[in-house]
Short mmCIF file of C-alpha atoms in Angstrom, two decimals:
data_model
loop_
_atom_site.label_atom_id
_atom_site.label_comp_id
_atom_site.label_asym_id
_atom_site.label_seq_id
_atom_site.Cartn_x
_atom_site.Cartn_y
_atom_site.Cartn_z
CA UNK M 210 115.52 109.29 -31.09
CA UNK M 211 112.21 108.68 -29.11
CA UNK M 212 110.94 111.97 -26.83
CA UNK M 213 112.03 109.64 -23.15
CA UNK M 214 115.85 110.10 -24.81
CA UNK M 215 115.50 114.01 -25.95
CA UNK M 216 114.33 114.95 -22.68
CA UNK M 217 117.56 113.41 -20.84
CA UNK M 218 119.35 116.16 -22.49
CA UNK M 219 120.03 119.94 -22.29
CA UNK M 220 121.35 121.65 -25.32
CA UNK M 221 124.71 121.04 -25.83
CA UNK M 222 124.24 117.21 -25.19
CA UNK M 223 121.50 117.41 -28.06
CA UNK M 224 123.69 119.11 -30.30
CA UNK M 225 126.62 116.59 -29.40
CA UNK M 226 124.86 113.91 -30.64
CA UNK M 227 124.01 115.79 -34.17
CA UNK M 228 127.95 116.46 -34.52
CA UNK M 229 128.15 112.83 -33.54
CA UNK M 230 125.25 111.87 -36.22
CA UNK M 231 123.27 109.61 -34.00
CA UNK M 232 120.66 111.80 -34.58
CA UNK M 233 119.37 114.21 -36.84
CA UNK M 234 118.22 117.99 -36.75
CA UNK M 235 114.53 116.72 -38.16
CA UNK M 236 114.55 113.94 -35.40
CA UNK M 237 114.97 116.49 -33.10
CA UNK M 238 112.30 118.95 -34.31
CA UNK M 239 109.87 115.87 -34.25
CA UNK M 240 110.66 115.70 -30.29
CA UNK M 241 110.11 119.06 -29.67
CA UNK M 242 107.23 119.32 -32.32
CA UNK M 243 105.80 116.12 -30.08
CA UNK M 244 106.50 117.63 -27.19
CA UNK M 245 104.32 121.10 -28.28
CA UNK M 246 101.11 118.67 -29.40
CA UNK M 247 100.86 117.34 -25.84
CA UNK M 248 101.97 120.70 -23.80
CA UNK M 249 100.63 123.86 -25.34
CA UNK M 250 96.91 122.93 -25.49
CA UNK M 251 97.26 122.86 -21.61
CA UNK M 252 99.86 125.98 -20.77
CA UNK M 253 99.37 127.81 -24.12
CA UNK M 254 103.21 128.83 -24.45
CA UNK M 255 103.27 129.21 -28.27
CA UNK M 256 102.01 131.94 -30.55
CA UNK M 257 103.33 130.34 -33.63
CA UNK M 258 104.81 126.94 -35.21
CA UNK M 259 106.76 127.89 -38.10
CA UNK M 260 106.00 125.06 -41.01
CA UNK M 261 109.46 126.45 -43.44
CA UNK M 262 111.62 125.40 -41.08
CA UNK M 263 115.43 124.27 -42.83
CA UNK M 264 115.83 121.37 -40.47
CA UNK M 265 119.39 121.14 -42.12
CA UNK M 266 120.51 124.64 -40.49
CA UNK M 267 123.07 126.63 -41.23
CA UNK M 268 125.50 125.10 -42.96
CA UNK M 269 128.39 127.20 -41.56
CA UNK M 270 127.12 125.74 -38.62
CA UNK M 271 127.50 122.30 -38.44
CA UNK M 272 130.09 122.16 -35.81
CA UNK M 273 128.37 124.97 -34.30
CA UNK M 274 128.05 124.61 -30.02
CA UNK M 275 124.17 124.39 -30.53
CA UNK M 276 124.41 122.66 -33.99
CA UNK M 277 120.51 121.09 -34.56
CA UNK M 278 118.87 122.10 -31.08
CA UNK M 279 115.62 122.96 -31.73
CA UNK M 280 114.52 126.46 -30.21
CA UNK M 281 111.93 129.06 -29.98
CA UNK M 282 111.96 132.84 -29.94
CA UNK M 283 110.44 135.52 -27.73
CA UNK M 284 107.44 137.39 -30.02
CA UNK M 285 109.18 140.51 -28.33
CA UNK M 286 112.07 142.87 -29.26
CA UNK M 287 113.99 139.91 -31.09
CA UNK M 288 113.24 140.34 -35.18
CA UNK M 289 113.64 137.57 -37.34
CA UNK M 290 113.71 138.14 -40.97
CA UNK M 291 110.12 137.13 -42.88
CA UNK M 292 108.32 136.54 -39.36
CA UNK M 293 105.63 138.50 -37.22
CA UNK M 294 106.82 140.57 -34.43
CA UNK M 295 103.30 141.33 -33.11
CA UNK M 296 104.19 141.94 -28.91
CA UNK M 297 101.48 140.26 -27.63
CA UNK M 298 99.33 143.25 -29.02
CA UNK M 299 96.23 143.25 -30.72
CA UNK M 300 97.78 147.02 -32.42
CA UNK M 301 100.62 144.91 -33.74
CA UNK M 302 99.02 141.74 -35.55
CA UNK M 303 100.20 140.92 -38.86
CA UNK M 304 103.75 142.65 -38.54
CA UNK M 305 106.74 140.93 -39.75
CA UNK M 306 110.18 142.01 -39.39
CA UNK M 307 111.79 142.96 -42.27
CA UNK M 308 114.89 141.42 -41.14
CA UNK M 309 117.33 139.45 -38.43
CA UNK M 310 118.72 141.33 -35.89
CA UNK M 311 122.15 140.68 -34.82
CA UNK M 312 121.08 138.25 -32.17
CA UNK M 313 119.21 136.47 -34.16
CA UNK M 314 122.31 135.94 -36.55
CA UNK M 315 124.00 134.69 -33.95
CA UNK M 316 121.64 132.44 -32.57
CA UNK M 317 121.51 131.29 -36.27
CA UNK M 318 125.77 130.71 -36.46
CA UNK M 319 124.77 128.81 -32.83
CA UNK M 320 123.55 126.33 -34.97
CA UNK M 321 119.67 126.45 -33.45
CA UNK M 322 117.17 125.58 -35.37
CA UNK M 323 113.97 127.84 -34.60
CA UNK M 324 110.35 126.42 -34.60
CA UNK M 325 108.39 128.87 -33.72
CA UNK M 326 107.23 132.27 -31.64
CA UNK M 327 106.35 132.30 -28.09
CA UNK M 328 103.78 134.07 -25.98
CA UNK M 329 104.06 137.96 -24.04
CA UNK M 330 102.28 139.66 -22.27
CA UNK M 331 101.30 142.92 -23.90
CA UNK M 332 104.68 145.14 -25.07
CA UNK M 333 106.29 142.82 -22.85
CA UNK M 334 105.03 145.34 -18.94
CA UNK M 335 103.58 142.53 -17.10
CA UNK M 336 105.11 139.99 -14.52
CA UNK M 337 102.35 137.19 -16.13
CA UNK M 338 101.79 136.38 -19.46
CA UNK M 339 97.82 136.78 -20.15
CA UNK M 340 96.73 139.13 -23.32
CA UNK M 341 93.45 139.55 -24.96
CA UNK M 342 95.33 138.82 -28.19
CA UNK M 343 96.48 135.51 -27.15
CA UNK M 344 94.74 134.44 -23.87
CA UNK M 345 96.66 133.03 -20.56
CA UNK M 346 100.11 131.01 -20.67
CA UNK M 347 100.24 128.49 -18.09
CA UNK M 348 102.97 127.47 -15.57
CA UNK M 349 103.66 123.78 -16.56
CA UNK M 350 104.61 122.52 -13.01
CA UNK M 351 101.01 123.86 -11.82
CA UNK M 352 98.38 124.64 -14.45
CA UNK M 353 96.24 127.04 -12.18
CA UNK M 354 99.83 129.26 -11.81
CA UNK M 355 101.20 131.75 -14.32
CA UNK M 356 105.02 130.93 -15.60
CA UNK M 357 106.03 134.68 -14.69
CA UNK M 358 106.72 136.98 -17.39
CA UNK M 359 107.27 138.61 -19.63
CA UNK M 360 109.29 135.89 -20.95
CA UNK M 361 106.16 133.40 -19.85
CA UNK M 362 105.92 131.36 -22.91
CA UNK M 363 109.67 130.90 -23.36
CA UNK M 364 110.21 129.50 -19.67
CA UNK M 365 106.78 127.20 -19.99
CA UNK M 366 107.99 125.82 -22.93
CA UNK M 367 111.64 125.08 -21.59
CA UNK M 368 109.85 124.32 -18.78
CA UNK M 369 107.87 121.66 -20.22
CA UNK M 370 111.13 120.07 -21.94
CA UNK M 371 109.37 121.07 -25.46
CA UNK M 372 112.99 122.94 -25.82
CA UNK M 373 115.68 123.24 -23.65
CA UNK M 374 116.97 126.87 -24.57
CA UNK M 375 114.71 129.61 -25.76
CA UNK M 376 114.81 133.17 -26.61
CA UNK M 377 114.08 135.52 -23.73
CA UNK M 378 114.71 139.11 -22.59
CA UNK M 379 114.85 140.72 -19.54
CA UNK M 380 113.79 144.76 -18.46
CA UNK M 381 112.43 144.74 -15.34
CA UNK M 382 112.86 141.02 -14.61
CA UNK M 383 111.71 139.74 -17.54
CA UNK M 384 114.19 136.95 -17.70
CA UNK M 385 114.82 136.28 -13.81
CA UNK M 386 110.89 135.82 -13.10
CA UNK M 387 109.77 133.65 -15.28
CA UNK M 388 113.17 131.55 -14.59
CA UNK M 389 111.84 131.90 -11.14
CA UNK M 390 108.46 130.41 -11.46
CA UNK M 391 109.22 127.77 -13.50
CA UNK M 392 112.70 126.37 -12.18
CA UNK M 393 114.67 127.42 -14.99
CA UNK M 394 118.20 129.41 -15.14
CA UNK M 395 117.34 132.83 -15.63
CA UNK M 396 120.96 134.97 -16.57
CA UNK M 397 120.14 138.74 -17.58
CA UNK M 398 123.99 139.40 -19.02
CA UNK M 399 125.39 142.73 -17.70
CA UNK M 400 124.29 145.48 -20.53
CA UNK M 401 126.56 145.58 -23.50
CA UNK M 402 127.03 141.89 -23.46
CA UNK M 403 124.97 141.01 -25.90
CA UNK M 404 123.75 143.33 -29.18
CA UNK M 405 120.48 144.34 -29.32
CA UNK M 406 120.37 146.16 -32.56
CA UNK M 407 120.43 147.41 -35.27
CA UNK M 408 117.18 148.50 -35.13
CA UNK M 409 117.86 150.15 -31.54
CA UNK M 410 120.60 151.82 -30.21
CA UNK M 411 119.36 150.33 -26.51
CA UNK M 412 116.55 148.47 -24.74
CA UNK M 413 114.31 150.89 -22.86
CA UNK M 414 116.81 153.16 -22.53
CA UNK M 415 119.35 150.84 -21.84
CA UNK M 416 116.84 148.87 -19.34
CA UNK M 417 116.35 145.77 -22.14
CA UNK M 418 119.18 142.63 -22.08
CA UNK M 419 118.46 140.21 -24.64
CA UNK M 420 119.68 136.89 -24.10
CA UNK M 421 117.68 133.24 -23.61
CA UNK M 422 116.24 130.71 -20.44
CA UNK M 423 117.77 127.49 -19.97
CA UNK M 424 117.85 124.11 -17.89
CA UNK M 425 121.62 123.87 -16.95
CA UNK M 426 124.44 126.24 -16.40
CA UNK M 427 126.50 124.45 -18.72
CA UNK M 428 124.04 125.42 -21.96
CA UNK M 429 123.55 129.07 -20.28
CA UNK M 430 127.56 129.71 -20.34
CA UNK M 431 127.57 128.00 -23.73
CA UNK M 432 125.41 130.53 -25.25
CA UNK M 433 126.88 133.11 -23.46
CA UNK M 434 129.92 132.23 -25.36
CA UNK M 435 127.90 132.00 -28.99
CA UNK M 436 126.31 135.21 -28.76
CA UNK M 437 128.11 137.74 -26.78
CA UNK M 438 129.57 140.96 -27.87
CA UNK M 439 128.46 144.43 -29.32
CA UNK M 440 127.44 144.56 -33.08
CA UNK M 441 128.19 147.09 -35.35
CA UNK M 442 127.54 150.41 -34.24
CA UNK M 443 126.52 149.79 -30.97
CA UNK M 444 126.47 152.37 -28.31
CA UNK M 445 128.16 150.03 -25.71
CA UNK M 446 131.30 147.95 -25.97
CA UNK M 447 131.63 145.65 -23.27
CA UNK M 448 135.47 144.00 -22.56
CA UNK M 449 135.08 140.23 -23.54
CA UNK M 450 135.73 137.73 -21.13
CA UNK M 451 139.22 136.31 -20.22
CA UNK M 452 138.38 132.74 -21.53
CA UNK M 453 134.98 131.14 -22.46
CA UNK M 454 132.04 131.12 -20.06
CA UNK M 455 131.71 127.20 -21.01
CA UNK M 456 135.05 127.15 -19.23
CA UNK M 457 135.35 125.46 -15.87
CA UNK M 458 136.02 128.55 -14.04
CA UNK M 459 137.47 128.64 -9.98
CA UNK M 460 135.69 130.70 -7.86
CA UNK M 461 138.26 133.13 -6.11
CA UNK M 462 138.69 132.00 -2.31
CA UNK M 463 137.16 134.81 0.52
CA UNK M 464 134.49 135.77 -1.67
CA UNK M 465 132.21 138.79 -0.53
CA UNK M 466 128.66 137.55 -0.63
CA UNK M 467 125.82 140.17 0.67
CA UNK M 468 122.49 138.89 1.07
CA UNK M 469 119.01 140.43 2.44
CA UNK M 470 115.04 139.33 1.98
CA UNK M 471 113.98 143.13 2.29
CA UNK M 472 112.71 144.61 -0.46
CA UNK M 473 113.28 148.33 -0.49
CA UNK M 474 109.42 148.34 -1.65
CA UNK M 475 108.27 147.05 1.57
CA UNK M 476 106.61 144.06 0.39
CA UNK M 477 106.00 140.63 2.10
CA UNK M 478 107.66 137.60 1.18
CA UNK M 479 106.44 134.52 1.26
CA UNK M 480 108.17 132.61 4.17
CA UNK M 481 108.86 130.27 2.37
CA UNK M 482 111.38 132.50 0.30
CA UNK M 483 112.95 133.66 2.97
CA UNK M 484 113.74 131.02 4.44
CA UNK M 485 115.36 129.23 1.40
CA UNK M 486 117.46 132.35 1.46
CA UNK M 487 118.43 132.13 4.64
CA UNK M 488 119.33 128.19 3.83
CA UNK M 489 121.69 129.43 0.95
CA UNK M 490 123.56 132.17 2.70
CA UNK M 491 124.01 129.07 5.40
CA UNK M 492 125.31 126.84 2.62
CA UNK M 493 127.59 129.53 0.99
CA UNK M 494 129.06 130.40 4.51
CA UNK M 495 129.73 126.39 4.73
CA UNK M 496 131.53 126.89 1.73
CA UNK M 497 133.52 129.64 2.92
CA UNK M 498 132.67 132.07 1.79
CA UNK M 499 132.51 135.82 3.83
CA UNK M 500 128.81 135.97 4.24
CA UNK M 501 126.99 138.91 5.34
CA UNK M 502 123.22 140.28 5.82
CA UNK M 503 123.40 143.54 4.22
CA UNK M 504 122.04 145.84 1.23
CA UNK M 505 122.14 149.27 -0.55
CA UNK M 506 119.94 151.83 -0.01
CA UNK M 507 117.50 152.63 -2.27
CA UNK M 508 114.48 155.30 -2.40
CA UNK M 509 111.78 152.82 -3.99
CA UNK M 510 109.11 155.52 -4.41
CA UNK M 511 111.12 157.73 -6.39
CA UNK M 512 112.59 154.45 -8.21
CA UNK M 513 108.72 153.42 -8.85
CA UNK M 514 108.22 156.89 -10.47
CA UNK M 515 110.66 156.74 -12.58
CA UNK M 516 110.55 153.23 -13.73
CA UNK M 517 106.79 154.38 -14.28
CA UNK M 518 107.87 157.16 -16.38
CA UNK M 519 110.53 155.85 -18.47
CA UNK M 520 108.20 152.01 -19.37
CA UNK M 521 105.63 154.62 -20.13
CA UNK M 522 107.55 156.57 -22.89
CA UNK M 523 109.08 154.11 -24.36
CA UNK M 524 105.61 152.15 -24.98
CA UNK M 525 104.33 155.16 -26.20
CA UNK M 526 106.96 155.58 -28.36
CA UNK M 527 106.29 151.67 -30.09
CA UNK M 528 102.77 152.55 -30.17
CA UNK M 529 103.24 155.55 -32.31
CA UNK M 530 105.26 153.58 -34.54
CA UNK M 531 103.20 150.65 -34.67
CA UNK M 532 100.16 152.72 -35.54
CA UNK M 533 102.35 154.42 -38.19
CA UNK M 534 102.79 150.83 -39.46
CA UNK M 535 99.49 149.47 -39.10
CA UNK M 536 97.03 152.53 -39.88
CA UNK M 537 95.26 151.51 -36.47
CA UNK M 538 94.49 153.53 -33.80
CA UNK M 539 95.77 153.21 -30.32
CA UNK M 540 92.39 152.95 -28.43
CA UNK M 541 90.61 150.41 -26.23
CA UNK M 542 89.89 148.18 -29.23
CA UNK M 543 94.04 147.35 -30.19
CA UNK M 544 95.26 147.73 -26.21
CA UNK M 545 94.78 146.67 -22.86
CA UNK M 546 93.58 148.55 -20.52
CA UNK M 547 96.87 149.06 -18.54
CA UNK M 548 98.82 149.13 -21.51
CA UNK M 549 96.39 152.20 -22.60
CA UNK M 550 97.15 154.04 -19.37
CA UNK M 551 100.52 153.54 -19.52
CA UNK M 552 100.36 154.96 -23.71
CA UNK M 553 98.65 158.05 -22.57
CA UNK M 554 101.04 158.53 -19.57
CA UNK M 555 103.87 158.36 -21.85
CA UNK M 556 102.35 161.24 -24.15
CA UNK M 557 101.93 163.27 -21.67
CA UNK M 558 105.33 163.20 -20.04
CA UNK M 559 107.95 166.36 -21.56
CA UNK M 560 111.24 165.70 -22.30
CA UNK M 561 112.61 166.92 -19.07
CA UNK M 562 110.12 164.49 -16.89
CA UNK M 563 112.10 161.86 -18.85
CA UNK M 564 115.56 163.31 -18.05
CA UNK M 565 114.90 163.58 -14.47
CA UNK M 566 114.31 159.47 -14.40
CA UNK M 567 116.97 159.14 -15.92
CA UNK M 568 118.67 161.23 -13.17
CA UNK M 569 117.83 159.44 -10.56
CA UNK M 570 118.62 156.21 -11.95
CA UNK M 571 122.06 157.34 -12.73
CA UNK M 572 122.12 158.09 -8.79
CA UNK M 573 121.08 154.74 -8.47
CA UNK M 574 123.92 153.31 -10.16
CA UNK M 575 126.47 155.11 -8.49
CA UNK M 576 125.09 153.94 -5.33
CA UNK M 577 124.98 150.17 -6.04
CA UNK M 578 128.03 150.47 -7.82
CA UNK M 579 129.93 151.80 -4.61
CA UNK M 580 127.85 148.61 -2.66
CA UNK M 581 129.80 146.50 -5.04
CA UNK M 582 133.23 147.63 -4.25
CA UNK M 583 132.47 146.33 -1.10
CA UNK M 584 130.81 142.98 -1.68
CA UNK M 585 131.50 140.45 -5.09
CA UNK M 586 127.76 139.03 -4.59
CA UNK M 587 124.36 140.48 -3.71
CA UNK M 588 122.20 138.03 -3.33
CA UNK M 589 117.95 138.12 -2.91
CA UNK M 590 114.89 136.28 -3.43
CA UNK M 591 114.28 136.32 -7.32
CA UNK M 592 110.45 136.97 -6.63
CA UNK M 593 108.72 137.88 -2.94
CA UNK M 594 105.89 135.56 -4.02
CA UNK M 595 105.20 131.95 -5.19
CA UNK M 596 103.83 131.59 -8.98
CA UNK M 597 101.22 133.54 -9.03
CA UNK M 598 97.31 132.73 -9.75
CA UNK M 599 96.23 132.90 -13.49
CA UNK M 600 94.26 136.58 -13.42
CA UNK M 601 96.30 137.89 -10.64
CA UNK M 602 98.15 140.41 -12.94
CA UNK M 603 95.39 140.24 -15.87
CA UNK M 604 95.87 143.97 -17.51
CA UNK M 605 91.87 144.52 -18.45
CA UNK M 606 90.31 143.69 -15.36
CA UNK M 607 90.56 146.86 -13.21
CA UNK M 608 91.11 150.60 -14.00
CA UNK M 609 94.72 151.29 -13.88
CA UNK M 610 96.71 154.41 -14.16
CA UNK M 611 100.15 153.78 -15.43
CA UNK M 612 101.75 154.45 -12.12
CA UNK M 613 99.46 151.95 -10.16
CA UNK M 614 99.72 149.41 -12.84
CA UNK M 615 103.66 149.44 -12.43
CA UNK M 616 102.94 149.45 -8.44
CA UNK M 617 100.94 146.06 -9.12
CA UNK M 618 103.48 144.29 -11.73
CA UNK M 619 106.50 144.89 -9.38
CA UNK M 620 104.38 144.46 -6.39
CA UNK M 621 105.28 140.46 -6.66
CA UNK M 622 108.62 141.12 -8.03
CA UNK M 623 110.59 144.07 -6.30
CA UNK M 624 114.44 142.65 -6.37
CA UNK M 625 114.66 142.77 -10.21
CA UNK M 626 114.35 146.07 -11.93
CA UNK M 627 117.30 147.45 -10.18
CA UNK M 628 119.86 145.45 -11.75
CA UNK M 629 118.26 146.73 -15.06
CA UNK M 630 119.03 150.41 -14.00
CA UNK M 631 122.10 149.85 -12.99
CA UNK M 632 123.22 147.43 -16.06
CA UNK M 633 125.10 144.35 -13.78
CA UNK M 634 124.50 140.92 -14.83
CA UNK M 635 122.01 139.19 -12.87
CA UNK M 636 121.11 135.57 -12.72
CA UNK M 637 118.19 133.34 -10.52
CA UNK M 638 118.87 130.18 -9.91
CA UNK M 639 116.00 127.83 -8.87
CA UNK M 640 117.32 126.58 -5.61
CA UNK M 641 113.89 126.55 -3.96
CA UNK M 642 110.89 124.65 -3.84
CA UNK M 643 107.90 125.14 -1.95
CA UNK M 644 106.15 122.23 0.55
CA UNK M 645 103.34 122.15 -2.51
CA UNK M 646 106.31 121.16 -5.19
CA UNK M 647 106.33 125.07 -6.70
CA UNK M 648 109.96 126.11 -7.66
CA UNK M 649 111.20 129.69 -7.00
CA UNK M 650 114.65 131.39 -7.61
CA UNK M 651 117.25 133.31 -5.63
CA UNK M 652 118.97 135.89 -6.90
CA UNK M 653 122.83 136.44 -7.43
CA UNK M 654 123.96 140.07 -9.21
CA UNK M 655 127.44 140.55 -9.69
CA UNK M 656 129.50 143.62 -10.71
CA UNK M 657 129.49 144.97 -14.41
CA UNK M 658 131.03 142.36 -16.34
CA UNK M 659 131.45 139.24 -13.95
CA UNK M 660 129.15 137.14 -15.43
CA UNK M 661 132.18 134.95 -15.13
CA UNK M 662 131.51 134.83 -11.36
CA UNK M 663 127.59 134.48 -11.85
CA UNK M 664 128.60 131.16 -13.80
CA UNK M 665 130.76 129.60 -11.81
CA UNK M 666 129.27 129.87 -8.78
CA UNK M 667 126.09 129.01 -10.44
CA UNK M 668 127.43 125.74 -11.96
CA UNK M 669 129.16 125.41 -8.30
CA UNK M 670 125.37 125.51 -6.54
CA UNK M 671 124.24 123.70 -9.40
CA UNK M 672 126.34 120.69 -8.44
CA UNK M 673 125.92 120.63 -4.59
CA UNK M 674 121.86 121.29 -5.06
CA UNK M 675 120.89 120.06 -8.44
CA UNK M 676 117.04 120.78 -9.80
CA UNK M 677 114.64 119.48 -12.24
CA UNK M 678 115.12 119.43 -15.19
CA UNK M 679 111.66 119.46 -16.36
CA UNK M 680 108.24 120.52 -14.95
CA UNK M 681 107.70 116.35 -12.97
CA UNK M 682 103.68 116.62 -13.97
CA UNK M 683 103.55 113.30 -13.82
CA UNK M 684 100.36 112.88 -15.39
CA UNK M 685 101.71 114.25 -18.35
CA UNK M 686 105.19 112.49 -18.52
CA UNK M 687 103.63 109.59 -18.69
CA UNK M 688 101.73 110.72 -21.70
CA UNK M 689 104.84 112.28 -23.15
CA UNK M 690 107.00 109.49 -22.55
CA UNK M 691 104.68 106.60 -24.43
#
């Protein structure tokens, strides 16, 4: 297989043609392997190659749904056994993880084969994904742009078509944005859905969805299907689904669709946004659907303070441990600037400050969960701004206070961190794309445990309004493609 034929597939069509064997697990690491030598000197999207890879893969999974795909992981959260977990953080270089996590097991029964790590932003608290420790990942479809974050490296390199499914994870957005930037689909699963541990109980407090970024539905549902489910031991047991996300699945008829470009922050948003908002809710209402321009309520100072407080301590809480680890010192020499702040907020915050976030957000929930016995579908921009310049949300170049640094990361991004506090699935799609060629997402949440509806209508949109499937630089396709 030459690298014109590997990018005319998403996942599951690569892996079809291992189980078919017209091509080869190594054949398809030399694509993406290709792919990485012409990309990541230009948008900087990977940390580490691994050079041990078993190109044969599992072999219980030979007839697995992602049997041979090659496929990167997130250098966040996600532990696989014998590599470096460093965050994005100066404080955490030279850590490996002792072992998989459950994901990562199950990404390994998926059949994947994983070649490599791919860049953060620093403990993951930044809507771009620039660090001293690794320097700025670039958006592949415009080099000056950032690819989101904090799953930034993951989406360039999907992206790019280096993979077409890598690792991501999602607490404030981290998922959704970056899908948003870079024209990817972006699914945070509803929490529950997919195991986190053992090493934690939760994610942020049960903020933190692990799951991955992909081109196509179809691979997204797939995956879904490969990896969902709690592990042993963990604190939330989601019911499974009634039949396979990969399924063709009808959309019920009269469905409820809400939809609003107001951020409770009180944010711009690029008109461009809103108006490919507007342009959806026309085409769903075309469809038939019950369309209407309506949203929760929502108190976004008091949400900002406690999303503040509760990012805060649980960095703090890493930091501690990685010190404990790493006999360093948490000072201006291991962590950014912002990242600091936030550290020392954390420490000083009592017990009860952290119970009264957690308060509110449990108001939250009931709130938005009463919304959704109303509605099936709310639906938003992803982001309120195009990709943002490189340096925009650098962490070192001003002197933030952890509260103002949170104002500035979710400044750009004010439609996501909800659906982490209240725990439904989420998903952006990347139905827009600015007059300049930029793609952007819209949002669709769903009540707790519809992903089921999130995919089908997804795969539905997908079909009427298809996207790129790779960033169409077409400097460097040409490149790529000879």
């Amino acid at each position: 297989m030459d690298v014109a034929e590997y990018l005319q597939h998403d996942g599951l069509g690569l892996a079809q043609l291992v189980r078919q064997g017209e091509v080869t697990a190594a054949e398809l690491a030399d694509c993406a392997l290709a792919l990485a030598g012409v990309w990541n000197p230009r948008i900087n999207a990977l940390v580490e190659i691994f050079e041990d890879v078993d190109l044969d893969g599992e072999p219980a999974a030979a007839d697995a749904s992602f049997a041979g795909v090659p496929f990167l992981i997130k250098d966040l959260v996600l532990q696989a056994g014998g590599r470096s977990s460093e965050m994005g953080s100066r404080l955490g270089e030279g850590l490996v993880a002792p072992a998989d996590s459950d994901l990562m097991v199950r990404f390994r029964q998926a059949g994947l084969v994983t070649l490599g790590r791919t860049t953060v932003p620093e403990m993951g608290y930044n809507c771009a994904t620039e660090t001293v420790a690794c320097g700025a990942t670039r958006n592949p479809w415009d080099l000056s742009r950032s690819p989101g974050g904090s799953s930034g490296g993951s989406a360039a390199a999907v992206a790019a078509g280096i993979v077409p499914v890598a690792h991501a994870n999602d607490g404030g957005g981290s998922i959704r944005i970056p899908a948003s930037c870079c024209g990817l689909v972006g699914l945070k699963p509803g929490r529950g859905r997919v195991p986190i541990g053992p090493g934690a109980a939760d994610g942020l407090g049960g903020l933190g969805i692990e799951f991955v970024l992909t081109r196509t539905v179809r691979d997204c549902a797939a995956m879904l299907d490969a990896v969902q489910g709690a592990g042993i031991g963990d604190p939330y047991v989601i019911a499974p689904p009634e039949r396979p996300y990969g399924e063709s699945l009808p959309i019920p008829s009269g469905l409820r669709i809400a939809y609003t470009a107001e951020p409770w922050s009180g944010v711009a948003v690029d008109p461009e946004i809103r108006a490919a908002l507007e342009a959806t809710a026309r085409l769903l209402a075309s469809l038939g659907y019950q369309v209407e321009q309506v949203a929760p309520a929502l108190d976004a100072e008091r949400f900002a303070q406690a999303n503040t407080d509760l990012w805060s301590a649980h960095i703090a809480h890493w930091v501690v441990d990685i010190c404990a680890a790493t006999g360093r010192s948490a000072d201006s020499s291991s962590l950014e600037q912002a990242t600091l702040a936030i550290y020392e907020h954390g420490l000083r915050l009592s017990a009860v400050d952290l119970l009264h976030a957690e308060d509110f957000f449990n108001l939250v929930s009931r709130d938005f969960g009463h919304f959704f016995t109303r509605h099936d579908i709310l639906m938003t921009p992803t982001v309120a701004q195009l990709p943002w310049a490189i340096g925009e949300h650098a962490s070192t170049g001003g002197a933030y206070t952890a509260r103002s640094w949170t104002d500035h990361v979710f400044g750009d991004v004010p439609f996501t961190a909800v659906f982490n506090v209240t725990g439904q699935p989420a998903i952006s799609l990347p139905l827009g794309r600015s007059e300049s060629g930029l793609p952007f997402g819209i949002q669709f949440a769903a009540s707790h445990g519809r992903e089921d509806l999130l995919l089908a209508l997804a795969a539905r949109l997908e079909q009427i309004q298809p996207w790129p499937q790779i960033a169409d630089q077409l400097e460097f396709q040409s490149r790529i493609r000879s």
